[in-house]
DNA sequence: GTCTATACTTTGATAGAC
DNA sequence: GTCTATCAAAGTATAGAC
């Protein structure tokens, strides 16, 4: 049981460094130092080295973040306010972490997009999953599947783009503006006659 | 005159590497090799080393990209189609460069946001300038200044977020979806009674 | 399985000849 | 101002004791 703890500690620590410093900005020595693990443990648990560790962290972080966001949406009274809550919640976390914790894989995704194909595929799998999950939920209130997917992608793009701007500017204004636009886009897709009963899950 | 060429070659090469490999993924030796410049030239022209070179590349790339986008908008018959042209043009460039050339400073902005304050400020200055320029133009068709700024930030966020998704997924679908949402957001801000005469610059 | 020591490469940076 | 040689540090990865 002690071994499982070491592996998880390495994964958690790496995920945190990836969020703050990116993939190229994170060293393996840095990881084991912070995780209180011996250096050899990295290659014991991840024989593929930094790349394998990166793949697992990307998949894991992507899944965790998806569960976080879908949890927020499912806790909201309706889809529109759920989307708004996601942006508002992200703004709170951003301020609480001094503009460090935003999307767990965005920085890595851009770093590896043109330089490391296996890692690019790992980030693509995460984004695909997010888009599918968001489309599924939005489709509950936007019957047109193509339209639902377009809105889902736009909401995610607004969130990711706002993260870049907010972290760089050290201001939540982009997150607030993007959140308002996301809510408006979803409202428009739902349509005026359906907006009043935008609850999800109940036919 | 030969010296000025070397400095510019270093700046151009660095900008290209930053777009594709990011800040941490770009080595100084890599730069001088590609730019056909002696290694010492970097510290001759940029005594502050990699950080100073990074600052100048960020400012320069930010200004060039702003001029590119405003040029597209000013060439369009109206603001709405101009915004649409920006996303469509970005999609063409992305495909032509095999999903490598998107925003010239986005990757670097995320990498340095929590790790290098001078470089973060350089990226913030660029985003501030983009937001100001976009707000100014959108304000020509959206009288409410606060609303114009909100739309401007959202359009930039949509573009940046779509870049992340499109590069990772190697598909222009996110860019197309975000473009459609950006156009719709601008149309809604202009309002139904003004949409037919959305031309800019003429009172 | 755990942990340490080390090899090898690349990094940013500097010194000094020309 | 151009160019080369070199430094110290950090990077990933491996070998081997325990």
Short mmCIF file of C-alpha atoms (C1' of nucleotides) in Angstrom, two decimals:
data_model
loop_
_atom_site.label_atom_id
_atom_site.label_comp_id
_atom_site.label_asym_id
_atom_site.label_seq_id
_atom_site.Cartn_x
_atom_site.Cartn_y
_atom_site.Cartn_z
CA UNK A 1 0.00 0.00 0.00
CA UNK A 2 2.90 2.31 0.56
CA UNK A 3 3.89 1.98 -3.09
CA UNK A 4 0.52 3.14 -4.35
CA UNK A 5 0.93 6.29 -2.29
CA UNK A 6 4.21 7.15 -3.94
CA UNK A 7 2.80 6.73 -7.43
CA UNK A 8 -0.20 8.90 -6.66
CA UNK A 9 1.94 11.53 -5.00
CA UNK A 10 4.07 11.74 -8.13
CA UNK A 11 0.96 12.09 -10.31
CA UNK A 12 -0.57 14.79 -8.12
CA UNK A 13 2.64 16.76 -7.86
CA UNK A 14 3.25 16.57 -11.60
CA UNK A 15 -0.28 17.75 -12.31
CA UNK A 16 0.27 20.77 -10.11
CA UNK A 17 3.58 21.65 -11.77
CA UNK A 18 2.04 21.23 -15.23
CA UNK A 19 -0.69 23.72 -14.36
CA UNK A 20 1.76 26.31 -13.08
CA UNK A 21 4.93 25.72 -15.11
CA UNK A 22 3.84 23.71 -18.12
CA UNK A 23 5.46 20.57 -19.50
CA UNK A 24 8.84 21.89 -20.59
CA UNK A 25 9.04 24.06 -17.49
CA UNK A 26 8.70 21.10 -15.14
CA UNK A 27 11.74 18.99 -14.28
CA UNK A 28 11.66 15.40 -13.05
CA UNK A 29 14.01 16.27 -10.18
CA UNK A 30 11.63 19.06 -9.22
CA UNK A 31 8.77 16.56 -9.14
CA UNK A 32 10.41 13.96 -6.91
CA UNK A 33 11.67 16.67 -4.57
CA UNK A 34 8.17 18.10 -4.09
CA UNK A 35 6.56 14.65 -3.92
CA UNK A 36 9.10 13.38 -1.38
CA UNK A 37 9.85 10.42 -3.60
CA UNK A 38 13.16 8.90 -4.68
CA UNK A 39 14.23 9.76 -8.20
CA UNK A 40 14.21 6.12 -9.30
CA UNK A 41 10.51 5.82 -8.48
CA UNK A 42 9.65 7.82 -11.57
CA UNK A 43 11.18 5.25 -13.88
CA UNK A 44 9.93 2.40 -11.71
CA UNK A 45 6.29 3.47 -11.98
CA UNK A 46 6.61 5.14 -15.39
CA UNK A 47 9.11 3.18 -17.49
CA UNK A 48 8.35 5.44 -20.44
CA UNK A 49 9.91 8.35 -18.55
CA UNK A 50 8.65 11.90 -18.67
CA UNK A 51 6.45 11.29 -21.68
CA UNK A 52 4.53 8.42 -20.09
CA UNK A 53 4.16 10.40 -16.88
CA UNK A 54 2.90 13.30 -18.96
CA UNK A 55 0.33 11.16 -20.73
CA UNK A 56 -1.09 9.80 -17.49
CA UNK A 57 -1.22 13.24 -15.88
CA UNK A 58 -3.00 14.72 -18.88
CA UNK A 59 -5.63 11.97 -18.95
CA UNK A 60 -6.11 12.05 -15.20
CA UNK A 61 -6.32 15.84 -14.93
CA UNK A 62 -8.68 15.99 -17.88
CA UNK A 63 -11.06 13.49 -16.32
CA UNK A 64 -10.97 15.19 -12.91
CA UNK A 65 -11.70 18.60 -14.39
CA UNK A 66 -14.54 17.22 -16.48
CA UNK A 67 -16.11 15.72 -13.37
CA UNK A 68 -15.67 19.03 -11.55
CA UNK A 69 -17.43 21.03 -14.26
CA UNK A 70 -20.23 18.53 -14.89
CA UNK A 71 -20.76 18.41 -11.14
CA UNK A 72 -21.26 22.17 -11.07
CA UNK A 73 -23.66 22.02 -13.99
CA UNK A 74 -25.67 19.15 -12.52
CA UNK A 75 -25.95 21.01 -9.21
CA UNK A 76 -27.40 24.09 -10.87
CA UNK A 77 -31.17 24.57 -11.23
CA UNK A 78 -30.87 24.83 -15.02
CA UNK A 79 -28.31 24.58 -17.78
CA UNK A 80 -27.94 28.32 -18.34
CA UNK A 81 -27.12 29.10 -14.73
CA UNK A 82 -24.91 26.00 -14.60
CA UNK A 83 -22.72 27.37 -17.38
CA UNK A 84 -22.61 30.70 -15.60
CA UNK A 85 -21.58 28.96 -12.38
CA UNK A 86 -18.65 27.30 -14.16
CA UNK A 87 -17.18 30.63 -15.18
CA UNK A 88 -17.90 32.21 -11.79
CA UNK A 89 -16.35 29.27 -9.97
CA UNK A 90 -13.29 29.36 -12.21
CA UNK A 91 -12.85 33.05 -11.40
CA UNK A 92 -12.95 32.32 -7.66
CA UNK A 93 -10.33 29.58 -7.95
CA UNK A 94 -8.15 31.79 -10.11
CA UNK A 95 -8.14 34.59 -7.55
CA UNK A 96 -7.66 32.21 -4.63
CA UNK A 97 -4.60 30.66 -6.30
CA UNK A 98 -3.14 34.03 -7.34
CA UNK A 99 -4.02 33.40 -10.99
CA UNK A 100 -2.19 30.08 -11.14
CA UNK A 101 -4.85 27.35 -11.27
CA UNK A 102 -6.92 27.51 -14.41
CA UNK A 103 -7.29 24.72 -16.98
CA UNK A 104 -5.07 21.78 -16.00
CA UNK A 105 -3.99 20.89 -19.52
CA UNK A 106 -4.20 24.07 -21.60
CA UNK A 107 -0.56 25.11 -21.23
CA UNK A 108 0.70 21.59 -21.94
CA UNK A 109 -1.66 21.25 -24.90
CA UNK A 110 -0.15 24.29 -26.60
CA UNK A 111 3.42 23.30 -25.76
CA UNK A 112 3.13 19.82 -27.27
CA UNK A 113 0.71 20.49 -30.14
CA UNK A 114 3.51 20.71 -32.70
CA UNK A 115 6.37 19.02 -30.88
CA UNK A 116 5.22 15.76 -29.28
CA UNK A 117 2.62 13.68 -31.08
CA UNK A 118 1.81 11.17 -28.27
CA UNK A 119 1.19 13.98 -25.81
CA UNK A 120 -0.80 15.95 -28.37
CA UNK A 121 -3.06 12.93 -28.79
CA UNK A 122 -3.50 12.74 -25.03
CA UNK A 123 -4.67 16.35 -24.88
CA UNK A 124 -6.90 15.82 -27.91
CA UNK A 125 -8.59 12.87 -26.20
CA UNK A 126 -9.36 15.09 -23.21
CA UNK A 127 -10.80 17.91 -25.31
CA UNK A 128 -12.83 15.42 -27.34
CA UNK A 129 -14.28 14.03 -24.13
CA UNK A 130 -15.12 17.50 -22.82
CA UNK A 131 -16.81 18.47 -26.06
CA UNK A 132 -18.82 15.24 -26.11
CA UNK A 133 -19.93 15.67 -22.49
CA UNK A 134 -20.87 19.32 -22.98
CA UNK A 135 -22.70 18.59 -26.22
CA UNK A 136 -24.67 15.82 -24.55
CA UNK A 137 -25.86 18.10 -21.78
CA UNK A 138 -26.56 21.10 -24.00
CA UNK A 139 -28.48 18.84 -26.38
CA UNK A 140 -31.01 18.38 -23.58
CA UNK A 141 -32.10 21.98 -24.09
CA UNK A 142 -30.99 22.53 -27.70
CA UNK A 143 -32.60 19.83 -29.87
CA UNK A 144 -30.52 20.58 -32.98
CA UNK A 145 -27.48 18.36 -32.47
CA UNK A 146 -25.18 20.36 -34.73
CA UNK A 147 -26.19 23.55 -32.99
CA UNK A 148 -25.71 21.98 -29.57
CA UNK A 149 -22.19 20.88 -30.50
CA UNK A 150 -21.33 24.30 -31.89
CA UNK A 151 -22.45 25.95 -28.66
CA UNK A 152 -20.58 23.36 -26.56
CA UNK A 153 -17.34 23.98 -28.43
CA UNK A 154 -17.83 27.73 -28.15
CA UNK A 155 -18.42 27.57 -24.40
CA UNK A 156 -15.22 25.57 -23.92
CA UNK A 157 -13.31 27.93 -26.21
CA UNK A 158 -14.61 30.91 -24.25
CA UNK A 159 -13.45 29.30 -21.01
CA UNK A 160 -10.00 28.39 -22.35
CA UNK A 161 -9.51 31.75 -24.02
CA UNK A 162 -10.60 33.60 -20.90
CA UNK A 163 -8.11 31.58 -18.86
CA UNK A 164 -5.25 32.81 -21.03
CA UNK A 165 -6.35 36.42 -20.81
CA UNK A 166 -7.18 36.35 -17.10
CA UNK A 167 -3.92 34.68 -16.11
CA UNK A 168 -1.87 37.06 -18.23
CA UNK A 169 -3.73 40.21 -17.18
CA UNK A 170 -4.16 39.04 -13.61
CA UNK A 171 -7.80 40.10 -13.76
CA UNK A 172 -11.06 38.19 -13.71
CA UNK A 173 -12.62 40.60 -16.19
CA UNK A 174 -12.03 38.27 -19.18
CA UNK A 175 -13.56 35.37 -17.29
CA UNK A 176 -16.61 37.48 -16.44
CA UNK A 177 -17.01 38.81 -19.97
CA UNK A 178 -16.59 35.36 -21.53
CA UNK A 179 -19.03 33.89 -19.00
CA UNK A 180 -21.67 36.45 -19.93
CA UNK A 181 -21.16 35.71 -23.62
CA UNK A 182 -21.33 31.95 -23.02
CA UNK A 183 -24.61 32.33 -21.16
CA UNK A 184 -26.00 34.56 -23.89
CA UNK A 185 -24.95 32.12 -26.61
CA UNK A 186 -26.64 29.25 -24.84
CA UNK A 187 -29.80 31.31 -24.26
CA UNK A 188 -29.94 32.22 -27.93
CA UNK A 189 -29.51 28.59 -28.94
CA UNK A 190 -32.27 27.48 -26.61
CA UNK A 191 -34.54 30.07 -28.17
CA UNK A 192 -36.91 32.65 -26.67
CA UNK A 193 -39.89 30.33 -26.27
CA UNK A 194 -37.89 27.67 -24.41
CA UNK A 195 -35.72 29.92 -22.27
CA UNK A 196 -38.14 30.04 -19.38
CA UNK A 197 -38.06 26.31 -18.87
CA UNK A 198 -34.40 25.62 -19.53
CA UNK A 199 -34.23 22.82 -16.95
CA UNK A 200 -32.35 19.77 -18.01
CA UNK A 201 -33.18 16.10 -17.55
CA UNK A 202 -36.93 16.57 -17.19
CA UNK A 203 -38.78 16.03 -20.46
CA UNK B 1 23.71 47.51 -42.35
CA UNK B 2 24.80 43.91 -42.01
CA UNK B 3 24.40 44.10 -38.25
CA UNK B 4 20.78 45.16 -38.40
CA UNK B 5 20.05 42.11 -40.49
CA UNK B 6 21.42 39.76 -37.88
CA UNK B 7 19.35 41.28 -35.11
CA UNK B 8 16.16 41.08 -37.15
CA UNK B 9 16.93 37.53 -38.19
CA UNK B 10 17.29 36.54 -34.55
CA UNK B 11 13.98 38.21 -33.69
CA UNK B 12 12.12 36.57 -36.57
CA UNK B 13 13.55 33.13 -35.88
CA UNK B 14 12.77 33.39 -32.17
CA UNK B 15 9.21 34.43 -32.92
CA UNK B 16 8.75 31.37 -35.10
CA UNK B 17 10.14 29.04 -32.46
CA UNK B 18 7.98 30.62 -29.77
CA UNK B 19 4.86 29.97 -31.84
CA UNK B 20 5.72 26.32 -32.43
CA UNK B 21 7.73 25.28 -29.34
CA UNK B 22 6.93 27.89 -26.71
CA UNK B 23 9.37 29.77 -24.51
CA UNK B 24 10.80 26.93 -22.43
CA UNK B 25 10.89 24.67 -25.48
CA UNK B 26 13.09 27.06 -27.43
CA UNK B 27 16.87 27.05 -26.90
CA UNK B 28 19.20 29.93 -27.67
CA UNK B 29 21.53 27.63 -29.58
CA UNK B 30 18.57 26.47 -31.62
CA UNK B 31 17.81 30.08 -32.48
CA UNK B 32 21.28 31.06 -33.65
CA UNK B 33 21.58 27.87 -35.67
CA UNK B 34 18.35 28.56 -37.53
CA UNK B 35 19.07 32.28 -37.89
CA UNK B 36 22.61 31.64 -39.18
CA UNK B 37 24.01 33.91 -36.51
CA UNK B 38 26.94 33.49 -34.15
CA UNK B 39 26.01 32.60 -30.61
CA UNK B 40 27.60 35.72 -29.19
CA UNK B 41 25.28 37.92 -31.25
CA UNK B 42 22.41 37.10 -28.92
CA UNK B 43 24.17 38.65 -25.95
CA UNK B 44 25.56 41.42 -28.10
CA UNK B 45 22.15 42.57 -29.27
CA UNK B 46 20.24 41.42 -26.19
CA UNK B 47 22.45 41.92 -23.11
CA UNK B 48 19.57 40.81 -20.91
CA UNK B 49 19.81 37.33 -22.41
CA UNK B 50 16.86 35.10 -23.15
CA UNK B 51 14.46 37.15 -21.08
CA UNK B 52 15.17 40.39 -22.93
CA UNK B 53 14.95 38.60 -26.25
CA UNK B 54 11.64 37.13 -25.11
CA UNK B 55 10.26 40.52 -24.15
CA UNK B 56 11.11 42.04 -27.51
CA UNK B 57 9.69 39.09 -29.44
CA UNK B 58 6.46 39.19 -27.46
CA UNK B 59 5.97 42.92 -28.04
CA UNK B 60 6.92 42.69 -31.69
CA UNK B 61 4.77 39.64 -32.45
CA UNK B 62 1.85 41.15 -30.55
CA UNK B 63 2.02 44.35 -32.59
CA UNK B 64 2.37 42.52 -35.91
CA UNK B 65 -0.59 40.27 -35.18
CA UNK B 66 -2.72 43.21 -34.12
CA UNK B 67 -1.94 44.97 -37.39
CA UNK B 68 -2.78 41.79 -39.29
CA UNK B 69 -6.19 41.42 -37.66
CA UNK B 70 -7.13 45.09 -37.79
CA UNK B 71 -6.12 45.08 -41.45
CA UNK B 72 -8.54 42.23 -42.10
CA UNK B 73 -11.33 44.02 -40.26
CA UNK B 74 -10.71 47.32 -42.00
CA UNK B 75 -10.74 45.58 -45.38
CA UNK B 76 -14.15 44.03 -44.73
CA UNK B 77 -17.36 45.76 -45.80
CA UNK B 78 -18.66 45.80 -42.24
CA UNK B 79 -17.58 44.89 -38.72
CA UNK B 80 -19.57 41.66 -38.51
CA UNK B 81 -18.09 40.16 -41.64
CA UNK B 82 -14.68 41.48 -40.61
CA UNK B 83 -14.79 39.45 -37.40
CA UNK B 84 -15.90 36.44 -39.39
CA UNK B 85 -12.99 36.95 -41.80
CA UNK B 86 -10.52 36.90 -38.91
CA UNK B 87 -11.63 33.44 -37.81
CA UNK B 88 -11.82 32.15 -41.39
CA UNK B 89 -8.37 33.52 -42.17
CA UNK B 90 -6.94 32.00 -39.00
CA UNK B 91 -8.35 28.63 -40.02
CA UNK B 92 -6.68 28.85 -43.43
CA UNK B 93 -3.30 29.71 -41.90
CA UNK B 94 -3.66 26.92 -39.37
CA UNK B 95 -4.28 24.32 -42.06
CA UNK B 96 -1.54 25.69 -44.32
CA UNK B 97 1.01 25.46 -41.50
CA UNK B 98 -0.14 22.00 -40.39
CA UNK B 99 -1.76 23.42 -37.24
CA UNK B 100 1.39 25.15 -36.08
CA UNK B 101 0.85 28.90 -36.60
CA UNK B 102 -1.92 30.27 -34.46
CA UNK B 103 -1.60 33.06 -31.90
CA UNK B 104 2.05 34.15 -31.68
CA UNK B 105 2.09 34.72 -27.93
CA UNK B 106 -0.58 32.44 -26.44
CA UNK B 107 1.73 29.52 -25.59
CA UNK B 108 4.34 31.80 -24.08
CA UNK B 109 1.69 33.73 -22.15
CA UNK B 110 0.55 30.57 -20.38
CA UNK B 111 4.07 29.34 -19.75
CA UNK B 112 5.25 32.54 -18.07
CA UNK B 113 2.02 33.65 -16.36
CA UNK B 114 3.07 32.22 -13.00
CA UNK B 115 6.81 31.83 -13.46
CA UNK B 116 8.33 34.98 -15.00
CA UNK B 117 6.87 38.33 -14.04
CA UNK B 118 8.65 40.54 -16.63
CA UNK B 119 7.54 38.27 -19.46
CA UNK B 120 4.02 38.02 -18.03
CA UNK B 121 3.84 41.81 -18.11
CA UNK B 122 4.97 41.81 -21.73
CA UNK B 123 2.15 39.44 -22.69
CA UNK B 124 -0.33 41.46 -20.62
CA UNK B 125 0.66 44.63 -22.48
CA UNK B 126 -0.07 42.87 -25.78
CA UNK B 127 -3.47 41.58 -24.68
CA UNK B 128 -4.34 44.99 -23.23
CA UNK B 129 -3.51 46.57 -26.57
CA UNK B 130 -5.57 44.03 -28.49
CA UNK B 131 -8.55 44.52 -26.21
CA UNK B 132 -8.30 48.31 -26.53
CA UNK B 133 -8.07 48.16 -30.32
CA UNK B 134 -10.96 45.72 -30.63
CA UNK B 135 -13.09 47.69 -28.19
CA UNK B 136 -12.44 50.88 -30.14
CA UNK B 137 -13.61 49.33 -33.39
CA UNK B 138 -16.61 47.52 -31.94
CA UNK B 139 -17.64 50.71 -30.16
CA UNK B 140 -18.28 52.18 -33.60
CA UNK B 141 -21.28 49.85 -33.93
CA UNK B 142 -22.04 49.21 -30.25
CA UNK B 143 -22.54 52.55 -28.53
CA UNK B 144 -22.53 51.15 -24.98
CA UNK B 145 -18.82 51.24 -24.11
CA UNK B 146 -19.02 48.57 -21.42
CA UNK B 147 -20.90 46.28 -23.76
CA UNK B 148 -18.45 46.95 -26.57
CA UNK B 149 -15.54 46.02 -24.31
CA UNK B 150 -17.29 42.87 -23.12
CA UNK B 151 -17.86 41.76 -26.70
CA UNK B 152 -14.28 42.63 -27.68
CA UNK B 153 -12.85 40.53 -24.84
CA UNK B 154 -15.20 37.68 -25.70
CA UNK B 155 -14.20 37.70 -29.37
CA UNK B 156 -10.51 37.54 -28.43
CA UNK B 157 -11.21 34.80 -25.88
CA UNK B 158 -13.12 32.82 -28.51
CA UNK B 159 -10.20 33.15 -30.91
CA UNK B 160 -7.58 32.15 -28.32
CA UNK B 161 -9.66 29.29 -26.99
CA UNK B 162 -10.39 28.01 -30.48
CA UNK B 163 -6.67 28.07 -31.24
CA UNK B 164 -5.98 25.73 -28.33
CA UNK B 165 -8.73 23.32 -29.35
CA UNK B 166 -7.98 23.41 -33.08
CA UNK B 167 -4.24 22.88 -32.61
CA UNK B 168 -4.77 20.02 -30.18
CA UNK B 169 -7.54 18.33 -32.19
CA UNK B 170 -5.94 19.14 -35.54
CA UNK B 171 -9.30 20.29 -36.82
CA UNK B 172 -10.68 23.67 -37.82
CA UNK B 173 -14.09 22.81 -36.36
CA UNK B 174 -13.43 24.75 -33.12
CA UNK B 175 -12.30 27.78 -35.10
CA UNK B 176 -15.44 27.64 -37.22
CA UNK B 177 -17.74 27.14 -34.24
CA UNK B 178 -16.09 29.94 -32.26
CA UNK B 179 -16.21 32.22 -35.30
CA UNK B 180 -19.93 31.67 -35.69
CA UNK B 181 -20.47 32.42 -32.01
CA UNK B 182 -18.31 35.55 -32.21
CA UNK B 183 -20.30 36.83 -35.16
CA UNK B 184 -23.57 36.07 -33.37
CA UNK B 185 -22.40 37.80 -30.19
CA UNK B 186 -21.46 40.91 -32.13
CA UNK B 187 -24.77 40.90 -34.03
CA UNK B 188 -26.71 40.64 -30.79
CA UNK B 189 -24.71 43.50 -29.26
CA UNK B 190 -25.36 45.69 -32.30
CA UNK B 191 -29.04 44.99 -31.93
CA UNK B 192 -31.75 44.02 -34.42
CA UNK B 193 -32.51 47.54 -35.61
CA UNK B 194 -28.87 48.35 -36.32
CA UNK B 195 -27.76 45.03 -37.78
CA UNK B 196 -28.61 46.00 -41.35
CA UNK B 197 -26.27 48.96 -41.30
CA UNK B 198 -23.40 47.53 -39.31
CA UNK B 199 -20.83 49.45 -41.29
CA UNK B 200 -18.08 51.06 -39.28
CA UNK B 201 -16.56 54.50 -39.55
CA UNK B 202 -19.56 56.17 -41.10
CA UNK B 203 -21.80 57.94 -38.57
"C1'" DG C 1 10.52 -2.17 -4.60
"C1'" DT C 2 13.32 1.59 -2.56
"C1'" DC C 3 16.81 4.65 -3.02
"C1'" DT C 4 21.46 6.74 -4.39
"C1'" DA C 5 24.95 7.86 -7.46
"C1'" DT C 6 26.21 8.86 -11.81
"C1'" DA C 7 26.34 9.24 -17.01
"C1'" DC C 8 25.19 11.98 -20.80
"C1'" DT C 9 23.06 15.84 -23.01
"C1'" DT C 10 21.47 20.38 -23.35
"C1'" DT C 11 20.64 24.66 -21.30
"C1'" DG C 12 21.73 29.76 -20.51
"C1'" DA C 13 25.62 32.50 -19.99
"C1'" DT C 14 30.59 34.35 -20.26
"C1'" DA C 15 35.47 35.27 -21.83
"C1'" DG C 16 38.44 36.45 -25.09
"C1'" DA C 17 40.62 36.07 -29.80
"C1'" DC C 18 39.98 38.29 -34.13
"C1'" DG D 1 30.84 43.72 -34.22
"C1'" DT D 2 31.86 38.65 -35.36
"C1'" DC D 3 32.77 34.28 -33.87
"C1'" DT D 4 34.58 30.26 -30.98
"C1'" DA D 5 35.60 27.91 -26.78
"C1'" DT D 6 34.22 27.04 -22.49
"C1'" DC D 7 31.70 27.26 -17.93
"C1'" DA D 8 28.39 25.93 -14.39
"C1'" DA D 9 23.87 24.28 -13.86
"C1'" DA D 10 19.87 21.69 -14.99
"C1'" DG D 11 17.73 18.42 -18.02
"C1'" DT D 12 16.52 13.25 -18.78
"C1'" DA D 13 17.88 8.74 -18.24
"C1'" DT D 14 20.41 4.61 -16.40
"C1'" DA D 15 23.06 1.34 -13.29
"C1'" DG D 16 23.38 -0.85 -9.33
"C1'" DA D 17 23.50 -1.24 -4.11
"C1'" DC D 18 20.28 -2.39 -0.60
#
